[in-house]
Amino acid sequence: MTILRTVVFAVATAALTTTAYAETLRLSHNTGDQTSWQKGADKFAELVNAGSDGDLSIRIFPNAQLTGGDQMKQAEMVGRGSIDFVVTSAINVTPLVPEMAVFSLPYLYANYDQVDATTDGAPGEKMAEILAEHGLHLLAWGENGFREVTNNKHPIKTPDDLKGLKMRVAGPMYIDVMNALGANPQQMQWTETFSALQQGVVDGQENPIGAVIIPQRVYEVQKYITPWHYSYDPIFIATSSQNWDSWDADTQAMIADAAQQAMTYQKDITREATASGLETLKAEGMEVYTPTDADLAAFREATKAPFDTWAAKVGLDLVTLFRDTIASSAASQ
């Protein structure tokens, strides 16, 4: 009996020890479970589980479920330690960190090389420092992409074509941009947008092709698209500074590496989907208008006032850092 009790105690102790080291962490993101956001989150969870030998698992909550569908609150809750990880886009963090709007200033970027020069260089490091001031430890940058405009009324070829259109937007900066273009902007959670487009509550929206428009099947409720590349929106994965500081150096290194690999993968598949995206949308029945250089110049001029307004809000020194990095990238191409 003594031997039996000893064996039972040993097994129970081993079970308790295993349980003590097993931990489930929660990750929240904005979009549905078919998007490249979800695929990047899945890859991160897979890598963390493997890197921790199963001691850490990550449960993913799409559509901002942990914040009642409010995509703007996710980063704040991560900063407070209420959620462990967030995958979100820069523009969705602007209520908490206004400086994040710098990425999305209208017509700041012309191509991916310029984008990568900022996220991989000094501007990206500066933004990580700013996020840290709000309790967020940046792990890696991913891709939402260049935001393209869609609607159900008519092709958008000039700024005048936006006049009077009811446009769903994601945040305050885009309200100012759409107002400057004569549209009627309505800020709305993404979880509400598809039905709003379907029911005609709004006429259009703007989002990246590969990360949102195709996987979220926006083509089912929108007829026209103009790839005007007017604004870029990166996504990123972050944890709380509190979480980060609680992990030992090996765990930090493993999680940082998993995040970098996952977001590199997410960026690659998003850009691949975007590259073939217009043909996909045409096949689904959307009409594509490709703007000329003259068209883009007119849109750039029409959005100059909100650019200047928001450049002042995020800080002219920060905008200069981005512009100088972009200029250096363009010169080296």
Tab-separated table of C-alpha atoms in Angstrom:
chain	number	residue	atom	x	y	z
A	1	MET	CA	0.000	0.000	0.000
A	2	THR	CA	2.864	2.349	0.834
A	3	ILE	CA	4.421	1.739	-2.581
A	4	LEU	CA	1.064	2.289	-4.299
A	5	ARG	CA	0.507	5.576	-2.476
A	6	THR	CA	4.010	6.678	-3.454
A	7	VAL	CA	3.357	5.901	-7.132
A	8	VAL	CA	-0.010	7.693	-7.091
A	9	PHE	CA	1.578	10.724	-5.430
A	10	ALA	CA	4.396	10.797	-7.980
A	11	VAL	CA	1.967	10.635	-10.927
A	12	ALA	CA	-0.233	13.354	-9.422
A	13	THR	CA	2.791	15.543	-8.763
A	14	ALA	CA	4.004	15.090	-12.345
A	15	ALA	CA	0.566	16.045	-13.661
A	16	LEU	CA	0.468	19.151	-11.503
A	17	THR	CA	3.987	20.095	-12.598
A	18	THR	CA	3.046	19.721	-16.265
A	19	THR	CA	-0.101	21.802	-15.738
A	20	ALA	CA	1.888	24.515	-13.990
A	21	TYR	CA	4.081	25.034	-17.035
A	22	ALA	CA	1.322	24.846	-19.653
A	23	GLU	CA	-0.134	28.259	-20.436
A	24	THR	CA	-2.666	29.472	-22.969
A	25	LEU	CA	-2.238	33.036	-24.214
A	26	ARG	CA	-4.910	34.992	-26.094
A	27	LEU	CA	-4.415	36.834	-29.388
A	28	SER	CA	-6.986	39.237	-30.841
A	29	HIS	CA	-7.188	40.583	-34.389
A	30	ASN	CA	-9.616	42.670	-36.448
A	31	THR	CA	-10.668	40.581	-39.402
A	32	GLY	CA	-12.344	37.252	-40.228
A	33	ASP	CA	-10.776	33.827	-40.041
A	34	GLN	CA	-10.067	33.549	-43.796
A	35	THR	CA	-7.732	36.535	-44.106
A	36	SER	CA	-3.951	36.793	-44.226
A	37	TRP	CA	-4.209	38.374	-40.747
A	38	GLN	CA	-5.579	35.056	-39.476
A	39	LYS	CA	-2.969	33.081	-41.417
A	40	GLY	CA	-0.194	35.163	-39.898
A	41	ALA	CA	-1.677	34.664	-36.433
A	42	ASP	CA	-1.962	30.911	-37.063
A	43	LYS	CA	1.680	30.762	-38.118
A	44	PHE	CA	2.730	32.667	-34.983
A	45	ALA	CA	0.743	30.304	-32.750
A	46	GLU	CA	2.270	27.282	-34.476
A	47	LEU	CA	5.818	28.594	-34.075
A	48	VAL	CA	5.352	29.577	-30.418
A	49	ASN	CA	3.894	26.171	-29.585
A	50	ALA	CA	6.810	24.417	-31.278
A	51	GLY	CA	9.416	26.786	-29.827
A	52	SER	CA	8.134	26.288	-26.291
A	53	ASP	CA	7.798	22.496	-26.663
A	54	GLY	CA	4.091	22.861	-26.020
A	55	ASP	CA	4.455	24.876	-22.817
A	56	LEU	CA	2.837	27.901	-24.492
A	57	SER	CA	-0.231	27.764	-26.700
A	58	ILE	CA	-2.008	30.684	-28.308
A	59	ARG	CA	-5.753	30.900	-28.803
A	60	ILE	CA	-6.778	33.235	-31.624
A	61	PHE	CA	-9.882	35.419	-31.515
A	62	PRO	CA	-10.776	36.963	-34.936
A	63	ASN	CA	-13.213	39.822	-35.544
A	64	ALA	CA	-12.113	41.599	-32.349
A	65	GLN	CA	-14.278	39.208	-30.327
A	66	LEU	CA	-12.490	40.010	-27.066
A	67	THR	CA	-13.443	43.669	-27.329
A	68	GLY	CA	-17.042	43.186	-28.419
A	69	GLY	CA	-16.128	43.849	-32.061
A	70	ASP	CA	-14.435	47.178	-31.262
A	71	GLN	CA	-11.180	46.952	-33.193
A	72	MET	CA	-9.921	50.244	-31.756
A	73	LYS	CA	-9.863	48.903	-28.176
A	74	GLN	CA	-7.644	45.889	-28.764
A	75	ALA	CA	-4.276	47.631	-28.489
A	76	GLU	CA	-5.379	49.478	-25.364
A	77	MET	CA	-6.384	46.198	-23.700
A	78	VAL	CA	-3.087	44.581	-24.658
A	79	GLY	CA	-1.234	47.563	-23.221
A	80	ARG	CA	-3.096	47.025	-19.943
A	81	GLY	CA	-2.313	43.318	-19.975
A	82	SER	CA	-5.959	42.231	-20.423
A	83	ILE	CA	-5.138	40.514	-23.743
A	84	ASP	CA	-1.763	38.877	-24.426
A	85	PHE	CA	-1.195	39.655	-28.106
A	86	VAL	CA	-2.767	41.793	-30.793
A	87	VAL	CA	-2.468	41.760	-34.566
A	88	THR	CA	-3.865	45.068	-35.727
A	89	SER	CA	-3.191	47.817	-38.239
A	90	ALA	CA	-1.525	51.129	-37.565
A	91	ILE	CA	-4.637	53.164	-38.323
A	92	ASN	CA	-6.642	51.227	-35.731
A	93	VAL	CA	-4.245	52.285	-32.977
A	94	THR	CA	-4.447	56.021	-33.649
A	95	PRO	CA	-7.015	56.739	-30.882
A	96	LEU	CA	-4.398	55.449	-28.423
A	97	VAL	CA	-1.227	56.378	-30.339
A	98	PRO	CA	-1.932	59.267	-32.762
A	99	GLU	CA	1.587	59.075	-34.201
A	100	MET	CA	0.720	55.761	-35.860
A	101	ALA	CA	-1.255	57.704	-38.474
A	102	VAL	CA	2.063	58.696	-40.045
A	103	PHE	CA	2.136	55.448	-42.064
A	104	SER	CA	-1.214	56.221	-43.675
A	105	LEU	CA	-0.732	59.859	-44.684
A	106	PRO	CA	-2.231	60.212	-48.173
A	107	TYR	CA	0.235	59.466	-50.944
A	108	LEU	CA	3.233	59.220	-48.618
A	109	TYR	CA	4.438	56.030	-50.334
A	110	ALA	CA	4.777	55.074	-53.981
A	111	ASN	CA	5.800	51.399	-53.679
A	112	TYR	CA	6.689	48.494	-51.400
A	113	ASP	CA	10.422	49.285	-51.378
A	114	GLN	CA	9.663	52.609	-49.732
A	115	VAL	CA	7.337	50.916	-47.236
A	116	ASP	CA	9.960	48.339	-46.295
A	117	ALA	CA	12.634	51.008	-45.912
A	118	THR	CA	10.539	52.623	-43.161
A	119	THR	CA	9.302	49.540	-41.303
A	120	ASP	CA	12.763	47.905	-41.429
A	121	GLY	CA	14.675	51.096	-40.676
A	122	ALA	CA	14.866	54.019	-38.270
A	123	PRO	CA	11.170	55.007	-38.655
A	124	GLY	CA	10.059	51.511	-37.623
A	125	GLU	CA	12.368	51.622	-34.599
A	126	LYS	CA	11.000	55.037	-33.633
A	127	MET	CA	7.422	53.776	-33.833
A	128	ALA	CA	8.352	50.831	-31.604
A	129	GLU	CA	9.637	53.313	-29.014
A	130	ILE	CA	6.402	55.301	-29.199
A	131	LEU	CA	4.278	52.151	-28.806
A	132	ALA	CA	6.350	51.184	-25.753
A	133	GLU	CA	5.311	54.462	-24.100
A	134	HIS	CA	1.756	53.077	-24.197
A	135	GLY	CA	2.632	49.691	-22.738
A	136	LEU	CA	2.930	47.879	-26.092
A	137	HIS	CA	6.004	45.873	-27.029
A	138	LEU	CA	6.237	45.657	-30.825
A	139	LEU	CA	7.289	42.224	-32.042
A	140	ALA	CA	7.124	42.499	-35.846
A	141	TRP	CA	5.590	44.403	-38.762
A	142	GLY	CA	3.243	42.746	-41.232
A	143	GLU	CA	1.095	43.970	-44.103
A	144	ASN	CA	-2.409	45.236	-44.555
A	145	GLY	CA	-1.391	47.057	-47.709
A	146	PHE	CA	-2.299	49.931	-49.989
A	147	ARG	CA	-5.919	50.875	-49.453
A	148	GLU	CA	-8.018	50.916	-52.633
A	149	VAL	CA	-11.444	52.490	-53.026
A	150	THR	CA	-14.600	50.561	-53.950
A	151	ASN	CA	-18.229	51.602	-54.335
A	152	ASN	CA	-21.570	50.635	-55.825
A	153	LYS	CA	-22.511	53.817	-57.684
A	154	HIS	CA	-20.021	54.469	-60.484
A	155	PRO	CA	-16.314	54.294	-61.399
A	156	ILE	CA	-14.108	56.662	-59.414
A	157	LYS	CA	-11.781	58.420	-61.838
A	158	THR	CA	-11.491	61.909	-60.351
A	159	PRO	CA	-11.971	63.531	-56.933
A	160	ASP	CA	-15.376	64.775	-58.122
A	161	ASP	CA	-16.553	61.166	-58.456
A	162	LEU	CA	-16.430	60.807	-54.670
A	163	LYS	CA	-18.745	63.741	-54.008
A	164	GLY	CA	-21.788	62.707	-52.013
A	165	LEU	CA	-20.796	59.042	-51.703
A	166	LYS	CA	-21.392	57.499	-48.270
A	167	MET	CA	-18.009	55.965	-47.500
A	168	ARG	CA	-17.208	53.641	-44.621
A	169	VAL	CA	-13.857	54.579	-43.058
A	170	ALA	CA	-11.736	53.053	-40.305
A	171	GLY	CA	-10.496	56.067	-38.392
A	172	PRO	CA	-10.365	59.839	-37.879
A	173	MET	CA	-7.693	60.615	-40.473
A	174	TYR	CA	-9.749	58.971	-43.206
A	175	ILE	CA	-12.749	61.057	-42.165
A	176	ASP	CA	-10.734	64.187	-42.961
A	177	VAL	CA	-9.477	62.715	-46.243
A	178	MET	CA	-12.954	61.771	-47.421
A	179	ASN	CA	-14.355	65.134	-46.381
A	180	ALA	CA	-11.647	66.808	-48.476
A	181	LEU	CA	-12.745	64.702	-51.442
A	182	GLY	CA	-16.397	65.667	-50.970
A	183	ALA	CA	-17.556	62.257	-49.744
A	184	ASN	CA	-19.756	61.586	-46.731
A	185	PRO	CA	-17.511	59.493	-44.429
A	186	GLN	CA	-18.943	57.207	-41.772
A	187	GLN	CA	-16.616	55.600	-39.253
A	188	MET	CA	-17.674	52.009	-38.708
A	189	GLN	CA	-16.280	48.794	-37.220
A	190	TRP	CA	-15.201	46.299	-39.864
A	191	THR	CA	-17.532	43.675	-38.376
A	192	GLU	CA	-20.487	45.917	-39.322
A	193	THR	CA	-19.267	46.951	-42.756
A	194	PHE	CA	-20.227	44.027	-44.997
A	195	SER	CA	-23.890	44.182	-43.986
A	196	ALA	CA	-23.845	47.997	-44.266
A	197	LEU	CA	-22.596	47.702	-47.853
A	198	GLN	CA	-25.103	44.961	-48.592
A	199	GLN	CA	-28.026	47.016	-47.287
A	200	GLY	CA	-26.904	50.296	-48.882
A	201	VAL	CA	-26.267	52.027	-45.555
A	202	VAL	CA	-22.955	53.038	-47.109
A	203	ASP	CA	-22.034	53.190	-50.801
A	204	GLY	CA	-18.396	52.231	-50.556
A	205	GLN	CA	-15.297	51.577	-48.521
A	206	GLU	CA	-11.529	51.526	-48.895
A	207	ASN	CA	-9.248	48.632	-47.960
A	208	PRO	CA	-6.299	46.599	-49.256
A	209	ILE	CA	-7.008	44.007	-51.931
A	210	GLY	CA	-4.993	41.015	-50.755
A	211	ALA	CA	-5.547	41.348	-47.020
A	212	VAL	CA	-9.230	42.349	-46.933
A	213	ILE	CA	-11.182	42.893	-50.173
A	214	ILE	CA	-10.665	39.394	-51.594
A	215	PRO	CA	-10.676	37.197	-48.461
A	216	GLN	CA	-13.589	39.118	-46.939
A	217	ARG	CA	-15.483	38.800	-50.268
A	218	VAL	CA	-16.143	42.517	-50.579
A	219	TYR	CA	-16.674	41.924	-54.315
A	220	GLU	CA	-20.025	40.340	-53.439
A	221	VAL	CA	-21.379	43.708	-52.309
A	222	GLN	CA	-19.321	46.192	-54.395
A	223	LYS	CA	-19.277	46.801	-58.139
A	224	TYR	CA	-16.433	49.273	-58.837
A	225	ILE	CA	-12.813	49.465	-57.682
A	226	THR	CA	-10.100	52.044	-58.331
A	227	PRO	CA	-6.566	50.995	-57.305
A	228	TRP	CA	-5.438	54.500	-56.386
A	229	HIS	CA	-2.852	53.486	-53.724
A	230	TYR	CA	-3.811	56.579	-51.740
A	231	SER	CA	-2.844	55.291	-48.318
A	232	TYR	CA	-0.737	52.494	-46.898
A	233	ASP	CA	-1.570	50.588	-43.732
A	234	PRO	CA	0.865	48.178	-42.050
A	235	ILE	CA	-0.212	45.658	-39.477
A	236	PHE	CA	1.897	44.602	-36.530
A	237	ILE	CA	1.961	42.057	-33.749
A	238	ALA	CA	2.547	43.250	-30.208
A	239	THR	CA	2.336	42.072	-26.639
A	240	SER	CA	2.185	44.064	-23.421
A	241	SER	CA	5.410	45.416	-21.954
A	242	GLN	CA	4.267	43.678	-18.776
A	243	ASN	CA	4.176	40.296	-20.527
A	244	TRP	CA	7.491	40.897	-22.256
A	245	ASP	CA	9.283	41.804	-19.030
A	246	SER	CA	7.893	38.712	-17.289
A	247	TRP	CA	9.537	36.319	-19.770
A	248	ASP	CA	13.118	35.130	-19.492
A	249	ALA	CA	15.614	35.943	-22.244
A	250	ASP	CA	15.173	32.603	-24.030
A	251	THR	CA	11.381	32.971	-24.115
A	252	GLN	CA	11.685	36.553	-25.358
A	253	ALA	CA	14.023	35.454	-28.154
A	254	MET	CA	11.731	32.578	-29.147
A	255	ILE	CA	8.599	34.754	-29.239
A	256	ALA	CA	10.349	37.566	-31.121
A	257	ASP	CA	11.669	35.106	-33.723
A	258	ALA	CA	8.242	33.458	-34.085
A	259	ALA	CA	6.615	36.856	-34.604
A	260	GLN	CA	9.182	37.890	-37.212
A	261	GLN	CA	8.795	34.650	-39.156
A	262	ALA	CA	5.004	34.793	-38.957
A	263	MET	CA	4.758	38.403	-40.139
A	264	THR	CA	7.260	37.816	-42.959
A	265	TYR	CA	5.058	34.942	-44.095
A	266	GLN	CA	1.921	37.066	-43.706
A	267	LYS	CA	3.455	39.914	-45.702
A	268	ASP	CA	4.544	37.571	-48.499
A	269	ILE	CA	1.149	35.907	-48.957
A	270	THR	CA	-0.626	39.281	-48.777
A	271	ARG	CA	1.541	40.738	-51.525
A	272	GLU	CA	1.095	37.611	-53.639
A	273	ALA	CA	-2.691	37.872	-53.297
A	274	THR	CA	-2.553	41.575	-54.120
A	275	ALA	CA	-0.432	41.009	-57.249
A	276	SER	CA	-3.092	38.786	-58.815
A	277	GLY	CA	-5.969	40.490	-57.050
A	278	LEU	CA	-7.332	42.746	-59.781
A	279	GLU	CA	-7.707	39.808	-62.167
A	280	THR	CA	-9.485	37.901	-59.390
A	281	LEU	CA	-11.852	40.811	-58.809
A	282	LYS	CA	-12.554	41.161	-62.525
A	283	ALA	CA	-13.403	37.476	-62.658
A	284	GLU	CA	-15.807	38.044	-59.759
A	285	GLY	CA	-17.583	40.769	-61.743
A	286	MET	CA	-16.014	43.985	-60.451
A	287	GLU	CA	-15.191	46.785	-62.855
A	288	VAL	CA	-11.637	48.099	-62.465
A	289	TYR	CA	-10.572	51.621	-63.329
A	290	THR	CA	-6.796	52.051	-63.324
A	291	PRO	CA	-5.988	55.718	-62.707
A	292	THR	CA	-3.492	57.559	-64.910
A	293	ASP	CA	-0.606	59.621	-63.553
A	294	ALA	CA	-2.731	62.723	-64.139
A	295	ASP	CA	-5.593	61.172	-62.162
A	296	LEU	CA	-3.271	60.378	-59.261
A	297	ALA	CA	-1.858	63.902	-59.319
A	298	ALA	CA	-5.405	65.257	-58.963
A	299	PHE	CA	-6.125	62.957	-56.000
A	300	ARG	CA	-2.804	63.912	-54.398
A	301	GLU	CA	-3.591	67.607	-54.726
A	302	ALA	CA	-7.123	67.130	-53.377
A	303	THR	CA	-5.796	65.369	-50.261
A	304	LYS	CA	-2.967	67.814	-49.517
A	305	ALA	CA	-4.916	69.664	-46.799
A	306	PRO	CA	-5.597	66.530	-44.678
A	307	PHE	CA	-1.986	65.450	-45.240
A	308	ASP	CA	-0.746	68.724	-43.774
A	309	THR	CA	-3.270	68.598	-40.919
A	310	TRP	CA	-2.291	65.104	-39.875
A	311	ALA	CA	1.421	65.669	-40.437
A	312	ALA	CA	1.169	68.385	-37.792
A	313	LYS	CA	-0.764	66.055	-35.468
A	314	VAL	CA	1.727	63.189	-35.663
A	315	GLY	CA	4.711	65.543	-35.479
A	316	LEU	CA	6.673	67.184	-38.263
A	317	ASP	CA	9.957	65.659	-37.028
A	318	LEU	CA	8.443	62.194	-37.363
A	319	VAL	CA	7.099	62.939	-40.850
A	320	THR	CA	10.534	64.248	-41.848
A	321	LEU	CA	12.155	61.018	-40.630
A	322	PHE	CA	9.756	59.016	-42.802
A	323	ARG	CA	10.166	61.276	-45.826
A	324	ASP	CA	13.965	61.273	-45.590
A	325	THR	CA	14.016	57.468	-45.375
A	326	ILE	CA	11.657	57.198	-48.346
A	327	ALA	CA	13.783	59.635	-50.353
A	328	SER	CA	16.933	57.621	-49.609
A	329	SER	CA	15.159	54.444	-50.687
A	330	ALA	CA	13.947	56.041	-53.921
A	331	ALA	CA	17.439	57.336	-54.694
A	332	SER	CA	18.952	53.871	-54.298
A	333	GLN	CA	16.424	52.133	-56.574
